[in-house]
PDB file of C-alpha atoms in Angstrom:
ATOM      1  CA  MET A   1      99.422  52.182  23.062  1.00  0.00           C
ATOM      2  CA  ALA A   2     102.564  50.605  21.613  1.00  0.00           C
ATOM      3  CA  SER A   3     101.856  47.296  19.904  1.00  0.00           C
ATOM      4  CA  SER A   4     105.068  45.803  21.355  1.00  0.00           C
ATOM      5  CA  VAL A   5     103.615  45.936  24.870  1.00  0.00           C
ATOM      6  CA  ASP A   6     101.294  43.092  25.834  1.00  0.00           C
ATOM      7  CA  ILE A   7      97.935  44.274  27.182  1.00  0.00           C
ATOM      8  CA  PRO A   8      96.399  41.120  28.745  1.00  0.00           C
ATOM      9  CA  TYR A   9      93.120  42.871  29.548  1.00  0.00           C
ATOM     10  CA  ASP A  10      91.389  45.913  28.054  1.00  0.00           C
ATOM     11  CA  ILE A  11      91.791  48.733  30.584  1.00  0.00           C
ATOM     12  CA  SER A  12      90.309  51.548  28.492  1.00  0.00           C
ATOM     13  CA  TRP A  13      86.955  51.432  30.352  1.00  0.00           C
ATOM     14  CA  ILE A  14      88.642  52.202  33.669  1.00  0.00           C
ATOM     15  CA  PHE A  15      89.898  55.707  32.893  1.00  0.00           C
ATOM     16  CA  PRO A  16      86.514  57.391  32.360  1.00  0.00           C
ATOM     17  CA  ARG A  17      85.334  56.000  35.705  1.00  0.00           C
ATOM     18  CA  LEU A  18      88.435  57.257  37.500  1.00  0.00           C
ATOM     19  CA  ARG A  19      88.308  60.599  35.740  1.00  0.00           C
ATOM     20  CA  ASN A  20      84.664  61.287  36.627  1.00  0.00           C
ATOM     21  CA  PRO A  21      83.670  59.079  39.577  1.00  0.00           C
ATOM     22  CA  SER A  22      79.938  58.703  40.205  1.00  0.00           C
ATOM     23  CA  LYS A  23      78.262  58.814  43.623  1.00  0.00           C
ATOM     24  CA  LEU A  24      78.009  55.021  43.528  1.00  0.00           C
ATOM     25  CA  TRP A  25      81.715  54.822  42.720  1.00  0.00           C
ATOM     26  CA  TYR A  26      82.540  56.793  45.849  1.00  0.00           C
ATOM     27  CA  VAL A  27      80.308  54.548  47.991  1.00  0.00           C
ATOM     28  CA  VAL A  28      81.953  51.355  46.761  1.00  0.00           C
ATOM     29  CA  SER A  29      85.396  52.957  46.904  1.00  0.00           C
ATOM     30  CA  GLN A  30      84.830  53.923  50.525  1.00  0.00           C
ATOM     31  CA  ILE A  31      84.056  50.293  51.381  1.00  0.00           C
ATOM     32  CA  VAL A  32      87.159  48.987  49.578  1.00  0.00           C
ATOM     33  CA  VAL A  33      89.447  51.682  50.995  1.00  0.00           C
ATOM     34  CA  THR A  34      88.191  51.039  54.529  1.00  0.00           C
ATOM     35  CA  LEU A  35      88.705  47.276  54.314  1.00  0.00           C
ATOM     36  CA  VAL A  36      92.163  47.604  52.770  1.00  0.00           C
ATOM     37  CA  GLY A  37      93.151  50.366  55.183  1.00  0.00           C
ATOM     38  CA  LEU A  38      92.172  48.351  58.244  1.00  0.00           C
ATOM     39  CA  LEU A  39      93.893  45.234  56.928  1.00  0.00           C
ATOM     40  CA  SER A  40      97.078  47.214  56.253  1.00  0.00           C
ATOM     41  CA  LYS A  41      96.992  48.685  59.748  1.00  0.00           C
ATOM     42  CA  VAL A  42      96.535  45.275  61.374  1.00  0.00           C
ATOM     43  CA  ILE A  43      99.352  43.684  59.375  1.00  0.00           C
ATOM     44  CA  LEU A  44     101.885  46.487  59.667  1.00  0.00           C
ATOM     45  CA  VAL A  45     101.100  48.031  63.069  1.00  0.00           C
ATOM     46  CA  VAL A  46      99.628  45.158  65.110  1.00  0.00           C
ATOM     47  CA  LEU A  47     101.290  42.033  63.746  1.00  0.00           C
ATOM     48  CA  ASN A  48     104.691  43.523  62.901  1.00  0.00           C
ATOM     49  CA  HIS A  49     107.118  45.955  64.516  1.00  0.00           C
ATOM     50  CA  THR A  50     106.870  49.129  62.475  1.00  0.00           C
ATOM     51  CA  LYS A  51     108.478  52.452  63.345  1.00  0.00           C
ATOM     52  CA  VAL A  52     107.839  55.615  61.342  1.00  0.00           C
ATOM     53  CA  TYR A  53     110.356  58.431  61.622  1.00  0.00           C
ATOM     54  CA  ASN A  54     109.059  61.967  61.012  1.00  0.00           C
ATOM     55  CA  LYS A  55     105.508  60.665  60.747  1.00  0.00           C
ATOM     56  CA  ASP A  56     104.178  64.140  61.479  1.00  0.00           C
ATOM     57  CA  ARG A  57     105.420  65.299  58.084  1.00  0.00           C
ATOM     58  CA  LEU A  58     103.283  62.731  56.293  1.00  0.00           C
ATOM     59  CA  ILE A  59     100.207  63.382  58.427  1.00  0.00           C
ATOM     60  CA  ALA A  60     100.542  67.129  57.917  1.00  0.00           C
ATOM     61  CA  ALA A  61     100.941  66.755  54.150  1.00  0.00           C
ATOM     62  CA  VAL A  62      97.999  64.374  53.815  1.00  0.00           C
ATOM     63  CA  GLY A  63      95.571  65.881  56.278  1.00  0.00           C
ATOM     64  CA  LYS A  64      96.552  69.500  56.864  1.00  0.00           C
ATOM     65  CA  ARG A  65      97.824  70.945  53.576  1.00  0.00           C
ATOM     66  CA  PRO A  66      95.927  73.970  52.205  1.00  0.00           C
ATOM     67  CA  LYS A  67      92.811  73.205  50.184  1.00  0.00           C
ATOM     68  CA  GLY A  68      93.543  72.830  46.497  1.00  0.00           C
ATOM     69  CA  VAL A  69      97.248  72.128  46.963  1.00  0.00           C
ATOM     70  CA  PRO A  70      98.191  68.733  45.502  1.00  0.00           C
ATOM     71  CA  LEU A  71     100.506  66.260  47.184  1.00  0.00           C
ATOM     72  CA  VAL A  72     102.938  63.949  45.388  1.00  0.00           C
ATOM     73  CA  THR A  73     104.601  61.350  47.598  1.00  0.00           C
ATOM     74  CA  VAL A  74     107.461  59.264  46.234  1.00  0.00           C
ATOM     75  CA  SER A  75     109.093  56.192  47.720  1.00  0.00           C
ATOM     76  CA  ASN A  76     111.193  53.163  46.942  1.00  0.00           C
ATOM     77  CA  HIS A  77     109.430  49.959  45.917  1.00  0.00           C
ATOM     78  CA  TYR A  78     110.698  46.788  47.616  1.00  0.00           C
ATOM     79  CA  SER A  79     107.502  44.727  48.011  1.00  0.00           C
ATOM     80  CA  CYS A  80     104.086  44.326  46.437  1.00  0.00           C
ATOM     81  CA  PHE A  81     102.695  45.281  49.849  1.00  0.00           C
ATOM     82  CA  ASP A  82     104.411  48.700  49.910  1.00  0.00           C
ATOM     83  CA  ASP A  83     101.126  50.204  48.780  1.00  0.00           C
ATOM     84  CA  PRO A  84      98.758  49.901  50.581  1.00  0.00           C
ATOM     85  CA  GLY A  85     100.923  48.645  53.454  1.00  0.00           C
ATOM     86  CA  ILE A  86     102.826  51.795  54.395  1.00  0.00           C
ATOM     87  CA  TRP A  87      99.582  53.801  54.580  1.00  0.00           C
ATOM     88  CA  GLY A  88      98.457  51.516  57.388  1.00  0.00           C
ATOM     89  CA  THR A  89     100.605  53.670  59.668  1.00  0.00           C
ATOM     90  CA  LEU A  90      98.325  56.664  59.068  1.00  0.00           C
ATOM     91  CA  PRO A  91      95.415  57.495  61.409  1.00  0.00           C
ATOM     92  CA  ILE A  92      92.184  55.682  60.559  1.00  0.00           C
ATOM     93  CA  SER A  93      90.582  59.007  59.652  1.00  0.00           C
ATOM     94  CA  LEU A  94      93.018  59.247  56.727  1.00  0.00           C
ATOM     95  CA  VAL A  95      93.789  55.693  55.667  1.00  0.00           C
ATOM     96  CA  CYS A  96      90.110  54.683  55.673  1.00  0.00           C
ATOM     97  CA  ASN A  97      88.845  57.787  53.893  1.00  0.00           C
ATOM     98  CA  THR A  98      88.503  57.538  50.127  1.00  0.00           C
ATOM     99  CA  MET A  99      88.371  61.334  49.888  1.00  0.00           C
ATOM    100  CA  ARG A 100      91.767  61.623  51.580  1.00  0.00           C
ATOM    101  CA  ILE A 101      93.732  58.525  50.587  1.00  0.00           C
ATOM    102  CA  ARG A 102      96.152  58.571  47.649  1.00  0.00           C
ATOM    103  CA  TRP A 103      95.751  57.824  43.985  1.00  0.00           C
ATOM    104  CA  SER A 104      98.453  55.364  42.996  1.00  0.00           C
ATOM    105  CA  MET A 105      99.635  53.906  39.710  1.00  0.00           C
ATOM    106  CA  ALA A 106      99.623  50.104  39.523  1.00  0.00           C
ATOM    107  CA  ALA A 107     101.035  47.832  36.828  1.00  0.00           C
ATOM    108  CA  HIS A 108      98.470  46.905  34.190  1.00  0.00           C
ATOM    109  CA  ASP A 109      99.936  43.405  33.741  1.00  0.00           C
ATOM    110  CA  ILE A 110      99.768  42.574  37.461  1.00  0.00           C
ATOM    111  CA  CYS A 111      96.744  44.334  38.967  1.00  0.00           C
ATOM    112  CA  PHE A 112      94.508  44.712  35.917  1.00  0.00           C
ATOM    113  CA  THR A 113      94.593  41.327  34.208  1.00  0.00           C
ATOM    114  CA  ARG A 114      90.919  40.430  34.552  1.00  0.00           C
ATOM    115  CA  LYS A 115      87.587  42.097  35.273  1.00  0.00           C
ATOM    116  CA  LEU A 116      87.371  41.222  38.964  1.00  0.00           C
ATOM    117  CA  HIS A 117      90.914  42.335  39.759  1.00  0.00           C
ATOM    118  CA  ALA A 118      90.593  45.486  37.691  1.00  0.00           C
ATOM    119  CA  THR A 119      87.348  46.446  39.415  1.00  0.00           C
ATOM    120  CA  PHE A 120      88.820  45.940  42.873  1.00  0.00           C
ATOM    121  CA  PHE A 121      91.936  47.997  42.197  1.00  0.00           C
ATOM    122  CA  MET A 122      89.922  50.684  40.449  1.00  0.00           C
ATOM    123  CA  TYR A 123      87.776  51.177  43.562  1.00  0.00           C
ATOM    124  CA  GLY A 124      90.989  51.174  45.591  1.00  0.00           C
ATOM    125  CA  LYS A 125      92.012  54.321  43.679  1.00  0.00           C
ATOM    126  CA  CYS A 126      94.682  52.585  41.610  1.00  0.00           C
ATOM    127  CA  ILE A 127      95.451  53.857  38.130  1.00  0.00           C
ATOM    128  CA  PRO A 128      96.607  51.281  35.546  1.00  0.00           C
ATOM    129  CA  VAL A 129     100.005  52.216  34.140  1.00  0.00           C
ATOM    130  CA  VAL A 130     101.442  50.430  31.120  1.00  0.00           C
ATOM    131  CA  ARG A 131     105.149  49.975  31.619  1.00  0.00           C
ATOM    132  CA  GLY A 132     107.217  50.364  28.495  1.00  0.00           C
ATOM    133  CA  ILE A 133     105.225  52.958  26.545  1.00  0.00           C
ATOM    134  CA  GLY A 134     106.724  56.078  28.063  1.00  0.00           C
ATOM    135  CA  VAL A 135     105.509  59.111  29.992  1.00  0.00           C
ATOM    136  CA  TYR A 136     102.820  60.158  27.525  1.00  0.00           C
ATOM    137  CA  GLN A 137     100.050  57.767  28.470  1.00  0.00           C
ATOM    138  CA  ASP A 138      96.639  57.838  30.149  1.00  0.00           C
ATOM    139  CA  ALA A 139      97.979  56.974  33.601  1.00  0.00           C
ATOM    140  CA  ILE A 140     100.344  59.954  33.746  1.00  0.00           C
ATOM    141  CA  ASN A 141      97.712  62.230  32.224  1.00  0.00           C
ATOM    142  CA  LEU A 142      95.231  61.207  34.910  1.00  0.00           C
ATOM    143  CA  CYS A 143      97.755  61.785  37.691  1.00  0.00           C
ATOM    144  CA  ILE A 144      98.261  65.329  36.402  1.00  0.00           C
ATOM    145  CA  GLU A 145      94.487  65.824  36.353  1.00  0.00           C
ATOM    146  CA  LYS A 146      94.222  64.610  39.951  1.00  0.00           C
ATOM    147  CA  CYS A 147      96.951  67.059  40.956  1.00  0.00           C
ATOM    148  CA  ALA A 148      94.935  69.810  39.294  1.00  0.00           C
ATOM    149  CA  LEU A 149      92.104  68.928  41.696  1.00  0.00           C
ATOM    150  CA  GLY A 150      94.413  69.185  44.701  1.00  0.00           C
ATOM    151  CA  ASP A 151      94.465  65.420  45.315  1.00  0.00           C
ATOM    152  CA  TRP A 152      97.218  63.186  46.669  1.00  0.00           C
ATOM    153  CA  VAL A 153      99.132  61.075  44.129  1.00  0.00           C
ATOM    154  CA  HIS A 154     101.701  58.472  45.139  1.00  0.00           C
ATOM    155  CA  VAL A 155     104.435  57.393  42.724  1.00  0.00           C
ATOM    156  CA  PHE A 156     107.033  54.641  42.796  1.00  0.00           C
ATOM    157  CA  PRO A 157     109.639  56.276  40.517  1.00  0.00           C
ATOM    158  CA  GLU A 158     111.656  53.069  40.226  1.00  0.00           C
ATOM    159  CA  GLY A 159     108.821  51.814  38.029  1.00  0.00           C
ATOM    160  CA  LYS A 160     108.803  48.276  39.410  1.00  0.00           C
ATOM    161  CA  VAL A 161     109.389  46.225  42.543  1.00  0.00           C
ATOM    162  CA  ASN A 162     113.133  46.562  43.046  1.00  0.00           C
ATOM    163  CA  MET A 163     113.769  43.070  44.381  1.00  0.00           C
ATOM    164  CA  GLU A 164     117.560  43.356  44.122  1.00  0.00           C
ATOM    165  CA  LYS A 165     117.491  46.742  45.899  1.00  0.00           C
ATOM    166  CA  GLU A 166     119.859  48.172  43.334  1.00  0.00           C
ATOM    167  CA  GLU A 167     120.343  51.888  42.782  1.00  0.00           C
ATOM    168  CA  MET A 168     118.045  52.385  39.812  1.00  0.00           C
ATOM    169  CA  ARG A 169     117.706  55.318  37.476  1.00  0.00           C
ATOM    170  CA  LEU A 170     114.283  56.757  38.307  1.00  0.00           C
ATOM    171  CA  LYS A 171     111.588  56.924  35.649  1.00  0.00           C
ATOM    172  CA  TRP A 172     110.740  60.397  34.383  1.00  0.00           C
ATOM    173  CA  GLY A 173     106.954  60.089  34.719  1.00  0.00           C
ATOM    174  CA  VAL A 174     107.072  61.702  38.149  1.00  0.00           C
ATOM    175  CA  GLY A 175     108.989  64.610  36.639  1.00  0.00           C
ATOM    176  CA  ARG A 176     106.245  65.144  34.092  1.00  0.00           C
ATOM    177  CA  ILE A 177     103.535  65.013  36.778  1.00  0.00           C
ATOM    178  CA  ILE A 178     105.271  67.684  38.843  1.00  0.00           C
ATOM    179  CA  TYR A 179     106.203  69.853  35.855  1.00  0.00           C
ATOM    180  CA  GLU A 180     102.760  69.847  34.257  1.00  0.00           C
ATOM    181  CA  SER A 181     100.668  70.112  37.423  1.00  0.00           C
ATOM    182  CA  PRO A 182      98.677  73.366  37.137  1.00  0.00           C
ATOM    183  CA  ARG A 183      99.500  74.051  40.774  1.00  0.00           C
ATOM    184  CA  MET A 184     102.862  73.146  42.247  1.00  0.00           C
ATOM    185  CA  PRO A 185     102.416  70.072  44.460  1.00  0.00           C
ATOM    186  CA  ILE A 186     104.001  69.387  47.796  1.00  0.00           C
ATOM    187  CA  VAL A 187     106.638  66.763  46.951  1.00  0.00           C
ATOM    188  CA  LEU A 188     107.308  64.435  49.872  1.00  0.00           C
ATOM    189  CA  PRO A 189     110.016  61.742  49.574  1.00  0.00           C
ATOM    190  CA  MET A 190     109.943  58.618  51.721  1.00  0.00           C
ATOM    191  CA  TRP A 191     112.133  55.553  52.166  1.00  0.00           C
ATOM    192  CA  HIS A 192     111.341  52.274  53.878  1.00  0.00           C
ATOM    193  CA  GLU A 193     113.182  49.109  54.848  1.00  0.00           C
ATOM    194  CA  GLY A 194     111.786  45.720  55.824  1.00  0.00           C
ATOM    195  CA  MET A 195     108.574  45.637  53.795  1.00  0.00           C
ATOM    196  CA  ASP A 196     109.906  42.699  51.779  1.00  0.00           C
ATOM    197  CA  SER A 197     110.298  40.735  55.014  1.00  0.00           C
ATOM    198  CA  VAL A 198     106.575  41.214  55.727  1.00  0.00           C
ATOM    199  CA  LEU A 199     105.589  40.097  52.227  1.00  0.00           C
ATOM    200  CA  PRO A 200     108.578  38.394  50.571  1.00  0.00           C
ATOM    201  CA  ASN A 201     109.000  38.551  46.816  1.00  0.00           C
ATOM    202  CA  VAL A 202     109.166  34.769  46.528  1.00  0.00           C
ATOM    203  CA  GLU A 203     106.519  32.091  46.476  1.00  0.00           C
ATOM    204  CA  PRO A 204     104.246  31.257  48.201  1.00  0.00           C
ATOM    205  CA  TYR A 205     103.811  35.040  48.750  1.00  0.00           C
ATOM    206  CA  VAL A 206     102.376  34.847  52.272  1.00  0.00           C
ATOM    207  CA  PHE A 207     102.556  37.495  54.960  1.00  0.00           C
ATOM    208  CA  LYS A 208     105.119  37.157  57.737  1.00  0.00           C
ATOM    209  CA  PHE A 209     104.763  38.539  61.240  1.00  0.00           C
ATOM    210  CA  ARG A 210     106.942  40.012  64.009  1.00  0.00           C
ATOM    211  CA  LYS A 211     109.219  41.608  61.417  1.00  0.00           C
ATOM    212  CA  ASN A 212     110.894  45.000  61.744  1.00  0.00           C
ATOM    213  CA  VAL A 213     109.777  47.683  59.296  1.00  0.00           C
ATOM    214  CA  THR A 214     111.329  51.129  59.222  1.00  0.00           C
ATOM    215  CA  ILE A 215     109.699  54.029  57.373  1.00  0.00           C
ATOM    216  CA  ASN A 216     111.451  57.374  57.105  1.00  0.00           C
ATOM    217  CA  VAL A 217     109.600  60.457  55.851  1.00  0.00           C
ATOM    218  CA  GLY A 218     111.911  63.074  54.389  1.00  0.00           C
ATOM    219  CA  GLN A 219     111.612  66.820  54.258  1.00  0.00           C
ATOM    220  CA  PRO A 220     109.226  68.160  51.575  1.00  0.00           C
ATOM    221  CA  LEU A 221     111.215  69.144  48.497  1.00  0.00           C
ATOM    222  CA  ASP A 222     110.974  72.851  47.729  1.00  0.00           C
ATOM    223  CA  LEU A 223     110.852  72.754  43.936  1.00  0.00           C
ATOM    224  CA  ASN A 224     108.714  75.837  43.343  1.00  0.00           C
ATOM    225  CA  ASP A 225     111.478  78.218  42.236  1.00  0.00           C
ATOM    226  CA  PHE A 226     113.348  75.446  40.431  1.00  0.00           C
ATOM    227  CA  VAL A 227     110.357  74.424  38.327  1.00  0.00           C
ATOM    228  CA  GLN A 228     109.331  78.012  37.649  1.00  0.00           C
ATOM    229  CA  ASP A 229     112.863  78.798  36.490  1.00  0.00           C
ATOM    230  CA  LEU A 230     112.731  75.878  34.056  1.00  0.00           C
ATOM    231  CA  LYS A 231     109.488  77.244  32.641  1.00  0.00           C
ATOM    232  CA  ASN A 232     110.777  80.821  32.464  1.00  0.00           C
ATOM    233  CA  LYS A 233     113.842  79.663  30.554  1.00  0.00           C
ATOM    234  CA  GLN A 234     111.621  77.544  28.284  1.00  0.00           C
ATOM    235  CA  VAL A 235     113.715  74.471  28.928  1.00  0.00           C
ATOM    236  CA  PRO A 236     112.511  71.632  26.657  1.00  0.00           C
ATOM    237  CA  GLU A 237     109.988  69.491  28.507  1.00  0.00           C
ATOM    238  CA  PRO A 238     111.991  66.220  28.262  1.00  0.00           C
ATOM    239  CA  VAL A 239     114.999  67.981  29.796  1.00  0.00           C
ATOM    240  CA  ALA A 240     112.852  69.631  32.481  1.00  0.00           C
ATOM    241  CA  ARG A 241     111.255  66.396  33.642  1.00  0.00           C
ATOM    242  CA  LYS A 242     114.696  64.746  33.812  1.00  0.00           C
ATOM    243  CA  LEU A 243     116.087  67.578  35.938  1.00  0.00           C
ATOM    244  CA  ILE A 244     113.089  67.398  38.279  1.00  0.00           C
ATOM    245  CA  THR A 245     113.464  63.634  38.586  1.00  0.00           C
ATOM    246  CA  ASP A 246     117.155  64.142  39.354  1.00  0.00           C
ATOM    247  CA  LYS A 247     116.150  66.188  42.412  1.00  0.00           C
ATOM    248  CA  ILE A 248     114.095  63.260  43.673  1.00  0.00           C
ATOM    249  CA  GLN A 249     116.980  60.872  42.928  1.00  0.00           C
ATOM    250  CA  GLU A 250     119.262  63.019  45.084  1.00  0.00           C
ATOM    251  CA  ALA A 251     116.741  63.054  47.933  1.00  0.00           C
ATOM    252  CA  PHE A 252     116.383  59.266  47.686  1.00  0.00           C
ATOM    253  CA  ALA A 253     120.146  58.760  47.959  1.00  0.00           C
ATOM    254  CA  THR A 254     120.285  60.684  51.236  1.00  0.00           C
ATOM    255  CA  LEU A 255     117.117  59.118  52.645  1.00  0.00           C
ATOM    256  CA  ARG A 256     118.245  55.615  51.772  1.00  0.00           C
ATOM    257  CA  LEU A 257     121.516  55.891  53.708  1.00  0.00           C
ATOM    258  CA  GLU A 258     119.728  57.422  56.674  1.00  0.00           C
ATOM    259  CA  THR A 259     116.949  54.821  56.712  1.00  0.00           C
ATOM    260  CA  GLU A 260     119.253  51.845  56.252  1.00  0.00           C
ATOM    261  CA  LYS A 261     121.223  53.022  59.286  1.00  0.00           C
ATOM    262  CA  LEU A 262     118.071  53.479  61.370  1.00  0.00           C
ATOM    263  CA  HIS A 263     116.789  50.056  60.330  1.00  0.00           C
ATOM    264  CA  GLU A 264     120.098  48.387  61.109  1.00  0.00           C
ATOM    265  CA  GLN A 265     120.088  49.895  64.592  1.00  0.00           C
ATOM    266  CA  ARG A 266     116.627  48.445  65.216  1.00  0.00           C
ATOM    267  CA  THR A 267     117.552  44.950  64.042  1.00  0.00           C
ATOM    268  CA  GLN A 268     120.756  44.589  66.050  1.00  0.00           C
TER     269      GLN A 268
END
């Protein structure tokens, strides 16, 4: 890892455990995933006013895709509660199932700063990503490996909590995951509004209730022919991952406008 990036806590021990989980790991993970899943459902569905548009697309992709086909979901990142919060809208059979719930990258300098925190997030199927050292790192490698197993990987391509809600250039890590996945994943874009009103990005960082949250699930992106064409033409990998990420950026632009309009209608 680059020496210019501060690593407050050694995370090297986490990757072998995530790469080859033991039976005990799965037992503990199931407990953590269930508790977090139920808490997310209570906060987002019971204590706040959340509406999910095209929810069937997400449920179908998570629970009904063909065996061995990976899923890569991508969404904007407006609050620290985005993940696991938005998954609280899924049926309990999915959100409380460690064999079905997503793998998600989480910032090493926020979620993995000490042993206790690192252990909790590890069992919650979070992969420590080191921001600032590029796309060739253990976190991205592990996401590709999970795709090879047909698992679900969630990515926040903005690379951080976008507190200003600016139109950011997406990070290319997601492009590498899709490009190098041994089997083409289903790529499902999502956009949400209102999550930062449930858990504001300012101190004292406490949950709020009776807030409106709008989640909009887009159409799966059909990138099969596009990615295969890049490979057939032997497009350099850095160019390929940029072009793939550009497709997601385009989908985000459309989804954002649509979701902002839907959310505004609900809050009037």
